[in-house]
Tab-separated table of C-alpha atoms and ligand atoms in Angstrom:
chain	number	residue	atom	x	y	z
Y	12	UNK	CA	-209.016	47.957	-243.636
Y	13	UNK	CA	-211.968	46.668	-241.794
Y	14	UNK	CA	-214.282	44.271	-244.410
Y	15	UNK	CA	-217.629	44.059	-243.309
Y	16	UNK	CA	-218.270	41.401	-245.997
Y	17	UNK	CA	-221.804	41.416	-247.710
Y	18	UNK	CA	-223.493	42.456	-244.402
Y	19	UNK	CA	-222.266	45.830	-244.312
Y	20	UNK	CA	-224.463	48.147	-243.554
Y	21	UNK	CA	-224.476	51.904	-242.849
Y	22	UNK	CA	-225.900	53.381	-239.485
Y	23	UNK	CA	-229.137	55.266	-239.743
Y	24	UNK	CA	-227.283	57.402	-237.382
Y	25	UNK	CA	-223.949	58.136	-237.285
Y	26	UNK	CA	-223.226	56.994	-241.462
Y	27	UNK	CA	-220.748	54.521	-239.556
Y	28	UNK	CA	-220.315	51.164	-241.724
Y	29	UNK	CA	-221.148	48.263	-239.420
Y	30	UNK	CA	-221.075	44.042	-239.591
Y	31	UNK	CA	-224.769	43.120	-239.790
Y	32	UNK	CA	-225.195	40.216	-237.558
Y	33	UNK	CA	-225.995	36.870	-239.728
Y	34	UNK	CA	-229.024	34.692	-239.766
Y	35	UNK	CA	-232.999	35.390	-239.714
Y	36	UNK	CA	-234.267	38.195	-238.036
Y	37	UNK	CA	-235.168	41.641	-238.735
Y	38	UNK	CA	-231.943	43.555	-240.466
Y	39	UNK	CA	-230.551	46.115	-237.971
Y	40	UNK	CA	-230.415	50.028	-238.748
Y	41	UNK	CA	-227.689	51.328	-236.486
Y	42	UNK	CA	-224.619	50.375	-235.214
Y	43	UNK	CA	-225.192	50.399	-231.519
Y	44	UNK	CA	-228.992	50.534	-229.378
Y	45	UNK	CA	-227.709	54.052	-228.326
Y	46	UNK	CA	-227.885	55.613	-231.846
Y	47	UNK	CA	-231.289	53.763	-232.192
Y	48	UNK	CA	-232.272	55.309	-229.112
Y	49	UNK	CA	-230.672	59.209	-230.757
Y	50	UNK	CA	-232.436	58.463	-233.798
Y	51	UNK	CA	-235.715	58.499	-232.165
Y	52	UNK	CA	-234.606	61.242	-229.971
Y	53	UNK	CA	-234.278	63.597	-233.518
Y	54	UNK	CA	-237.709	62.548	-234.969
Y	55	UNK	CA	-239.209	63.722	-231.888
Y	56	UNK	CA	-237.179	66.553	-231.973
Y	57	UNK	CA	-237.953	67.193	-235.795
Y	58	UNK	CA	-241.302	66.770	-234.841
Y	59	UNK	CA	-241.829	69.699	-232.155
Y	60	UNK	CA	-239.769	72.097	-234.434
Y	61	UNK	CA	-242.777	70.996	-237.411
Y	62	UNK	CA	-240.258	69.769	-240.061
Y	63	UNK	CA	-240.945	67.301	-242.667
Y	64	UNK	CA	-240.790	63.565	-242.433
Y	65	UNK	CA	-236.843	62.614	-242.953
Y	66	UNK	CA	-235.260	66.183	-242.027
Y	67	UNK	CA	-232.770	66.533	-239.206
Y	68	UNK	CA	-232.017	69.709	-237.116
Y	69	UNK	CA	-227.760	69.527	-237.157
Y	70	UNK	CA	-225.616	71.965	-235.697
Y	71	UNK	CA	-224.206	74.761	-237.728
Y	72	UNK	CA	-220.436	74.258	-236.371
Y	73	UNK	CA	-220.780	70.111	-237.826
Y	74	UNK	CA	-222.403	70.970	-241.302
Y	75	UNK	CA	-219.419	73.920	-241.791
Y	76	UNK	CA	-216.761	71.383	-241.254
Y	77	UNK	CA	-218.300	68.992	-243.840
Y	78	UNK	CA	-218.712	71.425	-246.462
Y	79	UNK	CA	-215.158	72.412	-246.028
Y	80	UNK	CA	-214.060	68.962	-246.241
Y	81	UNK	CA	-215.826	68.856	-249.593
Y	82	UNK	CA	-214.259	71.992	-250.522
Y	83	UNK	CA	-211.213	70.102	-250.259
Y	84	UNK	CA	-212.290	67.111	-252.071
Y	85	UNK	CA	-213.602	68.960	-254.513
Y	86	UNK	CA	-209.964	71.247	-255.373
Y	87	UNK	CA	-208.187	68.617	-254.903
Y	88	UNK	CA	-210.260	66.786	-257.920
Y	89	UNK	CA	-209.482	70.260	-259.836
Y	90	UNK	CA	-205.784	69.685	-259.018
Y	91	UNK	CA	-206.126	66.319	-260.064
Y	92	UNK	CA	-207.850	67.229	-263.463
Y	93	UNK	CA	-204.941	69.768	-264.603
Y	94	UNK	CA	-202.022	67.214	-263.318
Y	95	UNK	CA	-202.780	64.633	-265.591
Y	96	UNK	CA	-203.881	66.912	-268.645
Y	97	UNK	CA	-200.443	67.390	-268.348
Y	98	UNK	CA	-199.030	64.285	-267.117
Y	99	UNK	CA	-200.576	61.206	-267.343
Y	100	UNK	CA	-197.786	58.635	-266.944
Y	101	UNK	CA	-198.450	55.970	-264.699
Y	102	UNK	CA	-196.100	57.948	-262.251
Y	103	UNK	CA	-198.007	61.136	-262.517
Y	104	UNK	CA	-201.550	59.314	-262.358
Y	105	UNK	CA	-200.330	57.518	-259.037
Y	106	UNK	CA	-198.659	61.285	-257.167
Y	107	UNK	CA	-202.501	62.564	-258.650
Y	108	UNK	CA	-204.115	59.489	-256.763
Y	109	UNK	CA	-202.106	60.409	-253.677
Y	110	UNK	CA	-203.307	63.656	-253.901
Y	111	UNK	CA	-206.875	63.205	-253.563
Y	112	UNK	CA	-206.825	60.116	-251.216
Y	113	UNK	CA	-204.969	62.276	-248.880
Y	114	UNK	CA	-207.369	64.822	-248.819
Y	115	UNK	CA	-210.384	62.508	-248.774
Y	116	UNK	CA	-208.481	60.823	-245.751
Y	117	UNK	CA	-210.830	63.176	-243.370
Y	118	UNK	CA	-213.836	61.455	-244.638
Y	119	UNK	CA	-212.991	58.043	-242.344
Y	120	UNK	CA	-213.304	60.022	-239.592
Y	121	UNK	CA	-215.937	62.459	-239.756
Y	122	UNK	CA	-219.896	61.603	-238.799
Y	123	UNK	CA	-222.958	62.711	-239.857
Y	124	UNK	CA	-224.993	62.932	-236.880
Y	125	UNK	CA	-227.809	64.996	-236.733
Y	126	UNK	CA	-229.153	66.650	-233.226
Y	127	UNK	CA	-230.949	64.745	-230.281
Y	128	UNK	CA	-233.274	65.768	-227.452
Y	129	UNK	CA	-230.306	67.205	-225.053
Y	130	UNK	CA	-227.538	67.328	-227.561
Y	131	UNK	CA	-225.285	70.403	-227.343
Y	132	UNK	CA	-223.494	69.582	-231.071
Q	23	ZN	ZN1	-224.172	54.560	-235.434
């Protein structure tokens, strides 16, 4: 496991968790200058498609594979929930703790990116 300390911070882009560099200085928003430069990419993009102030455009094919994943989360919680109203020994709490880590597992390596000038996905 990677420990980002107190400096962690999450990417304006990508959601990524990344060391924030010590001392003064203005804090940092994204985890490398080429998300910084897709970040400004998307508000001009946002901005010729006339949405709001904070929305994204994101492709369809990314935002159906994160609602399945919390689909998944989300039954395995329910599976959880009806394995330890009926078994809630230490053995049967840690199999129902396997059971949902595994399937939030995806969530380490799934982003959040939302579309840039140019960007096919
Ligand atoms: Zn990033």
């Amino acid at each position: 496991m990677t420990d980002y300390g107190d400096a962690e911070e999450r990417c304006a882009w990508c959601g990524r968790r990344f060391a924030q560099s010590p001392g003064p200085g203005r804090k940092r928003r994204y985890c490398r200058p080429s998300h910084r430069q897709r970040a400004y990419e998307a508000r001009a993009l946002a901005k010729t498609h006339a949405l709001a102030e904070g929305q994204v455009l994101m492709a369809a094919e990314r935002l159906d594979a994160i609602r399945d994943l919390l689909y998944r989360i989300e039954a395995a919680m329910d599976d959880v929930d009806a394995d330890l109203a009926s078994d809630d020994s230490p053995d049967g709490t840690r199999q129902a703790l396997w059971h949902l880590y595994r399937a939030c597992a995806e969530v380490r390596t799934i982003s959040l990116e939302p579309l840039a000038v140019g960007t096919r996905r």
